[in-house]
mmCIF file of C-alpha atoms and ligand atoms in Angstrom:
data_model
loop_
_atom_site.group_PDB
_atom_site.id
_atom_site.type_symbol
_atom_site.label_atom_id
_atom_site.label_comp_id
_atom_site.label_asym_id
_atom_site.label_seq_id
_atom_site.Cartn_x
_atom_site.Cartn_y
_atom_site.Cartn_z
ATOM 1 C CA MET A 1 127.269 -68.149 44.408
ATOM 2 C CA MET A 2 128.208 -69.027 47.918
ATOM 3 C CA SER A 3 131.235 -71.127 47.130
ATOM 4 C CA GLU A 4 132.811 -68.175 45.276
ATOM 5 C CA ILE A 5 132.007 -65.296 47.556
ATOM 6 C CA LYS A 6 132.613 -65.355 51.287
ATOM 7 C CA PRO A 7 129.426 -66.339 53.128
ATOM 8 C CA LEU A 8 127.840 -63.752 55.340
ATOM 9 C CA ILE A 9 127.003 -65.146 58.801
ATOM 10 C CA LEU A 10 124.597 -63.474 61.199
ATOM 11 C CA ILE A 11 125.233 -64.185 64.881
ATOM 12 C CA ILE A 12 122.227 -63.546 67.160
ATOM 13 C CA GLU A 13 123.551 -63.931 70.686
ATOM 14 C CA ASP A 14 123.384 -61.721 73.779
ATOM 15 C CA ASP A 15 126.535 -63.082 75.423
ATOM 16 C CA PRO A 16 129.444 -60.896 74.234
ATOM 17 C CA GLN A 17 132.034 -63.545 75.002
ATOM 18 C CA THR A 18 130.362 -66.212 72.837
ATOM 19 C CA ARG A 19 129.844 -63.628 70.119
ATOM 20 C CA ARG A 20 133.489 -62.660 70.136
ATOM 21 C CA LEU A 21 134.607 -66.305 70.040
ATOM 22 C CA LEU A 22 132.402 -67.037 67.079
ATOM 23 C CA LYS A 23 133.291 -63.868 65.270
ATOM 24 C CA THR A 24 137.044 -64.365 65.641
ATOM 25 C CA ASN A 25 136.880 -67.893 64.327
ATOM 26 C CA LEU A 26 134.552 -67.148 61.449
ATOM 27 C CA CYS A 27 136.626 -64.131 60.358
ATOM 28 C CA ASN A 28 139.810 -66.175 60.523
ATOM 29 C CA ARG A 29 138.182 -68.479 58.086
ATOM 30 C CA GLY A 30 137.521 -65.537 55.774
ATOM 31 C CA TRP A 31 133.773 -65.492 56.351
ATOM 32 C CA ARG A 32 131.920 -62.199 56.911
ATOM 33 C CA VAL A 33 130.090 -61.650 60.119
ATOM 34 C CA ILE A 34 127.299 -59.368 61.336
ATOM 35 C CA GLU A 35 126.036 -59.412 64.900
ATOM 36 C CA ALA A 36 122.832 -58.851 66.843
ATOM 37 C CA GLU A 37 122.543 -58.925 70.620
ATOM 38 C CA ASN A 38 118.813 -59.622 70.652
ATOM 39 C CA GLY A 39 116.092 -61.290 68.611
ATOM 40 C CA LYS A 40 114.456 -58.144 67.368
ATOM 41 C CA LEU A 41 117.647 -56.723 65.855
ATOM 42 C CA GLY A 42 118.513 -60.169 64.495
ATOM 43 C CA LEU A 43 115.271 -60.458 62.601
ATOM 44 C CA SER A 44 115.627 -56.973 61.128
ATOM 45 C CA LEU A 45 119.201 -57.816 59.981
ATOM 46 C CA VAL A 46 117.868 -60.919 58.239
ATOM 47 C CA LYS A 47 115.571 -58.671 56.208
ATOM 48 C CA SER A 48 118.042 -55.868 55.543
ATOM 49 C CA ASP A 49 121.311 -57.814 54.990
ATOM 50 C CA SER A 50 120.173 -61.236 53.691
ATOM 51 C CA PRO A 51 122.789 -63.322 55.463
ATOM 52 C CA ASP A 52 123.704 -66.786 54.093
ATOM 53 C CA LEU A 53 123.420 -68.426 57.476
ATOM 54 C CA VAL A 54 122.240 -67.605 60.989
ATOM 55 C CA ILE A 55 123.767 -68.735 64.271
ATOM 56 C CA LEU A 56 120.990 -68.241 66.835
ATOM 57 C CA ASP A 57 121.230 -68.447 70.636
ATOM 58 C CA LEU A 58 118.101 -69.912 72.157
ATOM 59 C CA GLY A 59 118.374 -67.826 75.339
ATOM 60 C CA LEU A 60 117.887 -64.225 74.252
ATOM 61 C CA PRO A 61 116.788 -61.289 76.439
ATOM 62 C CA ASP A 62 113.869 -60.080 74.346
ATOM 63 C CA ILE A 63 112.232 -62.718 72.111
ATOM 64 C CA ASP A 64 113.044 -66.339 72.920
ATOM 65 C CA GLY A 65 115.032 -68.288 70.328
ATOM 66 C CA LEU A 66 112.202 -70.623 69.500
ATOM 67 C CA THR A 67 109.975 -67.693 68.479
ATOM 68 C CA VAL A 68 112.854 -66.179 66.496
ATOM 69 C CA THR A 69 113.253 -69.534 64.688
ATOM 70 C CA LYS A 70 109.612 -69.562 63.736
ATOM 71 C CA ARG A 71 109.674 -65.946 62.504
ATOM 72 C CA LEU A 72 112.882 -66.653 60.565
ATOM 73 C CA ARG A 73 111.179 -69.583 58.848
ATOM 74 C CA GLN A 74 108.305 -67.329 57.802
ATOM 75 C CA LEU A 75 110.856 -64.991 56.219
ATOM 76 C CA SER A 76 113.187 -67.396 54.468
ATOM 77 C CA ASP A 77 114.696 -70.832 54.099
ATOM 78 C CA LEU A 78 118.218 -69.795 55.139
ATOM 79 C CA PRO A 79 120.197 -72.271 57.287
ATOM 80 C CA VAL A 80 119.852 -71.821 61.009
ATOM 81 C CA LEU A 81 122.254 -73.228 63.596
ATOM 82 C CA VAL A 82 120.952 -72.915 67.178
ATOM 83 C CA LEU A 83 123.118 -72.608 70.234
ATOM 84 C CA SER A 84 121.621 -74.104 73.367
ATOM 85 C CA ALA A 85 122.615 -74.513 76.955
ATOM 86 C CA ARG A 86 122.281 -77.895 78.658
ATOM 87 C CA SER A 87 119.204 -76.624 80.439
ATOM 88 C CA GLN A 88 117.459 -75.934 77.157
ATOM 89 C CA GLU A 89 117.198 -79.487 75.783
ATOM 90 C CA GLN A 90 113.451 -79.307 75.239
ATOM 91 C CA ASN A 91 113.724 -75.894 73.564
ATOM 92 C CA LYS A 92 116.402 -77.196 71.316
ATOM 93 C CA ILE A 93 114.213 -80.003 70.026
ATOM 94 C CA MET A 94 111.289 -77.596 69.565
ATOM 95 C CA ALA A 95 113.568 -75.234 67.631
ATOM 96 C CA LEU A 96 114.689 -78.101 65.375
ATOM 97 C CA ASP A 97 111.083 -79.118 64.781
ATOM 98 C CA ALA A 98 110.223 -75.499 64.081
ATOM 99 C CA GLY A 99 112.765 -75.450 61.252
ATOM 100 C CA ALA A 100 116.236 -74.882 62.719
ATOM 101 C CA ASP A 101 118.759 -77.042 60.818
ATOM 102 C CA ASP A 102 121.096 -78.140 63.545
ATOM 103 C CA TYR A 103 122.353 -77.226 66.992
ATOM 104 C CA LEU A 104 125.480 -76.885 69.109
ATOM 105 C CA THR A 105 125.305 -77.359 72.873
ATOM 106 C CA LYS A 106 127.358 -74.888 74.892
ATOM 107 C CA PRO A 107 130.229 -75.180 75.534
ATOM 108 C CA PHE A 108 131.163 -76.399 72.039
ATOM 109 C CA SER A 109 134.527 -76.847 70.358
ATOM 110 C CA ILE A 110 135.579 -74.790 67.390
ATOM 111 C CA GLY A 111 136.054 -78.004 65.426
ATOM 112 C CA GLU A 112 132.434 -78.980 66.035
ATOM 113 C CA MET A 113 131.270 -75.520 65.071
ATOM 114 C CA HIS A 114 133.122 -75.606 61.760
ATOM 115 C CA ALA A 115 131.856 -79.107 60.969
ATOM 116 C CA ARG A 116 128.260 -77.976 61.543
ATOM 117 C CA LEU A 117 128.604 -74.749 59.510
ATOM 118 C CA GLN A 118 130.267 -76.602 56.667
ATOM 119 C CA ALA A 119 127.517 -79.187 56.581
ATOM 120 C CA LEU A 120 124.900 -76.417 56.581
ATOM 121 C CA LEU A 121 126.479 -74.430 53.772
ATOM 122 C CA ARG A 122 126.857 -77.631 51.751
ATOM 123 C CA ARG A 123 123.203 -78.445 52.237
ATOM 124 C CA VAL A 124 122.422 -75.163 50.556
ATOM 125 C CA ILE A 125 124.659 -75.898 47.615
ATOM 126 C CA ARG A 126 123.275 -79.449 47.378
ATOM 127 C CA THR A 127 119.686 -78.193 47.363
ATOM 128 C CA ALA A 128 120.549 -75.727 44.585
ATOM 129 C CA SER A 129 122.104 -78.358 42.344
ATOM 130 C CA SER A 130 120.722 -81.837 41.857
ATOM 131 C CA MET A 131 123.041 -84.376 43.400
ATOM 132 C CA GLU A 132 123.308 -87.689 41.546
ATOM 133 C CA ILE A 133 125.635 -89.602 43.796
ATOM 134 C CA PHE A 134 126.064 -89.340 47.513
ATOM 135 C CA GLN A 135 129.201 -90.806 48.969
ATOM 136 C CA THR A 136 130.601 -90.926 52.479
ATOM 137 C CA GLY A 137 133.368 -93.386 53.405
ATOM 138 C CA GLU A 138 132.462 -96.693 51.820
ATOM 139 C CA LEU A 139 128.784 -95.873 51.514
ATOM 140 C CA LYS A 140 127.691 -94.812 48.050
ATOM 141 C CA VAL A 141 124.138 -94.065 46.972
ATOM 142 C CA GLU A 142 123.173 -93.560 43.311
ATOM 143 C CA LEU A 143 120.164 -91.369 43.706
ATOM 144 C CA ALA A 144 118.824 -91.507 40.155
ATOM 145 C CA ARG A 145 118.912 -95.343 40.126
ATOM 146 C CA ARG A 146 118.026 -95.654 43.829
ATOM 147 C CA LYS A 147 120.916 -98.057 44.347
ATOM 148 C CA VAL A 148 122.982 -98.394 47.488
ATOM 149 C CA PHE A 149 126.525 -99.754 47.723
ATOM 150 C CA ILE A 150 128.961 -100.537 50.489
ATOM 151 C CA ALA A 151 132.548 -100.837 49.236
ATOM 152 C CA ASP A 152 131.149 -101.260 45.695
ATOM 153 C CA ASN A 153 128.871 -104.178 46.653
ATOM 154 C CA GLU A 154 125.235 -103.477 46.088
ATOM 155 C CA VAL A 155 123.068 -103.659 49.197
ATOM 156 C CA HIS A 156 119.397 -104.455 48.841
ATOM 157 C CA ILE A 157 117.237 -102.067 50.839
ATOM 158 C CA THR A 158 113.459 -101.830 51.081
ATOM 159 C CA PRO A 159 111.523 -98.751 49.865
ATOM 160 C CA ILE A 160 110.962 -97.527 53.466
ATOM 161 C CA GLU A 161 114.613 -97.964 54.361
ATOM 162 C CA TYR A 162 115.502 -96.046 51.181
ATOM 163 C CA ARG A 163 113.173 -93.136 52.054
ATOM 164 C CA LEU A 164 114.682 -92.935 55.485
ATOM 165 C CA LEU A 165 118.194 -92.956 54.072
ATOM 166 C CA LEU A 166 117.255 -90.402 51.429
ATOM 167 C CA ILE A 167 116.090 -87.886 54.034
ATOM 168 C CA LEU A 168 119.263 -88.317 56.000
ATOM 169 C CA ILE A 169 121.300 -87.860 52.810
ATOM 170 C CA ARG A 170 119.471 -84.609 52.051
ATOM 171 C CA HIS A 171 120.612 -83.424 55.513
ATOM 172 C CA ALA A 172 124.013 -85.120 55.404
ATOM 173 C CA GLY A 173 126.126 -84.078 58.364
ATOM 174 C CA LEU A 174 123.044 -82.558 60.034
ATOM 175 C CA VAL A 175 120.712 -83.854 62.700
ATOM 176 C CA VAL A 176 117.193 -84.872 61.634
ATOM 177 C CA THR A 177 114.641 -85.075 64.448
ATOM 178 C CA HIS A 178 112.514 -88.129 65.200
ATOM 179 C CA ARG A 179 109.416 -86.090 64.384
ATOM 180 C CA GLU A 180 110.759 -84.930 61.047
ATOM 181 C CA LEU A 181 111.758 -88.446 59.967
ATOM 182 C CA LEU A 182 108.449 -89.960 61.097
ATOM 183 C CA LYS A 183 106.515 -87.223 59.333
ATOM 184 C CA GLU A 184 108.456 -87.529 56.083
ATOM 185 C CA VAL A 185 108.424 -91.327 55.890
ATOM 186 C CA TRP A 186 105.141 -92.366 57.547
ATOM 187 C CA GLY A 187 103.117 -89.163 57.689
ATOM 188 C CA VAL A 188 101.924 -86.737 60.391
ATOM 189 C CA GLU A 189 99.676 -89.293 62.000
ATOM 190 C CA HIS A 190 102.774 -91.250 63.059
ATOM 191 C CA ILE A 191 104.964 -88.493 64.478
ATOM 192 C CA ASN A 192 104.944 -90.149 67.876
ATOM 193 C CA ASP A 193 105.640 -93.692 66.737
ATOM 194 C CA GLN A 194 109.332 -93.713 67.629
ATOM 195 C CA HIS A 195 109.501 -97.479 67.631
ATOM 196 C CA TYR A 196 109.141 -97.428 63.828
ATOM 197 C CA LEU A 197 112.405 -95.546 63.655
ATOM 198 C CA ARG A 198 114.192 -97.856 66.060
ATOM 199 C CA ILE A 199 113.121 -100.866 63.963
ATOM 200 C CA TYR A 200 113.984 -99.421 60.564
ATOM 201 C CA MET A 201 117.186 -97.694 61.594
ATOM 202 C CA GLY A 202 118.239 -100.972 63.152
ATOM 203 C CA GLN A 203 117.638 -102.721 59.830
ATOM 204 C CA LEU A 204 119.524 -100.055 57.904
ATOM 205 C CA ARG A 205 122.462 -100.284 60.247
ATOM 206 C CA HIS A 206 122.606 -104.058 59.866
ATOM 207 C CA LYS A 207 122.829 -103.585 56.112
ATOM 208 C CA LEU A 208 125.179 -100.613 56.013
ATOM 209 C CA GLU A 209 127.383 -100.757 59.100
ATOM 210 C CA THR A 210 130.292 -103.103 59.761
ATOM 211 C CA ASN A 211 129.408 -102.983 63.446
ATOM 212 C CA PRO A 212 125.749 -101.948 63.857
ATOM 213 C CA ALA A 213 126.212 -101.531 67.620
ATOM 214 C CA ARG A 214 128.915 -98.926 66.987
ATOM 215 C CA PRO A 215 127.751 -97.194 63.802
ATOM 216 C CA ARG A 216 130.131 -95.231 61.634
ATOM 217 C CA TYR A 217 127.519 -93.569 59.413
ATOM 218 C CA LEU A 218 124.106 -93.636 61.026
ATOM 219 C CA LEU A 219 124.539 -91.962 64.402
ATOM 220 C CA THR A 220 121.954 -91.675 67.186
ATOM 221 C CA GLU A 221 121.487 -88.300 68.779
ATOM 222 C CA VAL A 222 119.971 -89.315 72.088
ATOM 223 C CA GLY A 223 116.539 -87.794 72.612
ATOM 224 C CA VAL A 224 116.752 -85.776 69.406
ATOM 225 C CA GLY A 225 117.052 -87.879 66.238
ATOM 226 C CA TYR A 226 119.649 -89.239 63.856
ATOM 227 C CA ARG A 227 122.618 -87.888 61.949
ATOM 228 C CA LEU A 228 124.210 -89.322 58.822
ATOM 229 C CA ILE A 229 127.903 -88.640 59.074
ATOM 230 C CA ASP A 230 129.371 -86.916 56.009
ATOM 231 C CA GLU A 231 133.021 -87.970 55.999
ATOM 232 C CA GLU A 232 133.847 -85.741 53.004
ATOM 233 C CA ASN A 233 133.289 -82.853 55.388
HETATM 234 CA CA1 CA B 301 122.122 -66.125 75.847
#
C-alpha cells in the first residue's frame, strides 16, 4: 500500500512555474508526479492513472477549480489539496465544503506544502486501518474507550465536545470547515450556527490547552474552520 510504494501525485495547475516548483520538490522526496495544465486533462488523468493524491489549483483556464473538485468527488474519495490565491478566499471555502481536504494559499512555503501532503496521506492510511489511540504532544485520546488525557491525566469531556474532537482527530493536521463541523455534530439544520462552535471549542480549549488564548492543539483558521495540530507529523 501507499507507505510501501511511492505515492503518485497529480498536479492540476496552469501556471508552469508553480508546477515546476511542486514537481521538483515532490520528486526530490521520491514521490511520483503527473501533471495537467487544465481541469479537463486533470479529470481524465484521475480516471486513467488513479493518482493517490491531487494538488488542484482553483484558478484554471477551462473549468474552475470548484467544479473540478465536485467532479473529482463524484469519481473518487482521493485526497485533494487545493491551491488558492488570496483573491479566492470564498472559492477556497466552497471547495473545502465541496469535498477538498485542505488548502494552501499562494505563495506557500515548501515546509507547509510537505506538512499538508503528509497529513493528507496519513489520513488515507488512518481511514484504511482502525486507529485505537490518537496522540499529539501531551494530548492522548483512547478512541475505543472514549477517554481523553492530557499528560496522562484524564480529562472529563462532554459527549458533544467528544464528537467535535473526534471529527478533528479523523482529520488530524487538516482543516475542517465550520460547515462540516456543524453538520457532523449538530446536523444540517445548524450549518450556520457558528456560535455553537465558538462556545464548544472554547470549552474544549479550556480543558485541553495550557493557554486557551494561545492554543497549541486546537487552532483557529480565521473565516474557514479549525485544525487539530498533529505534532507527530
Ligand atoms: Ca492558475
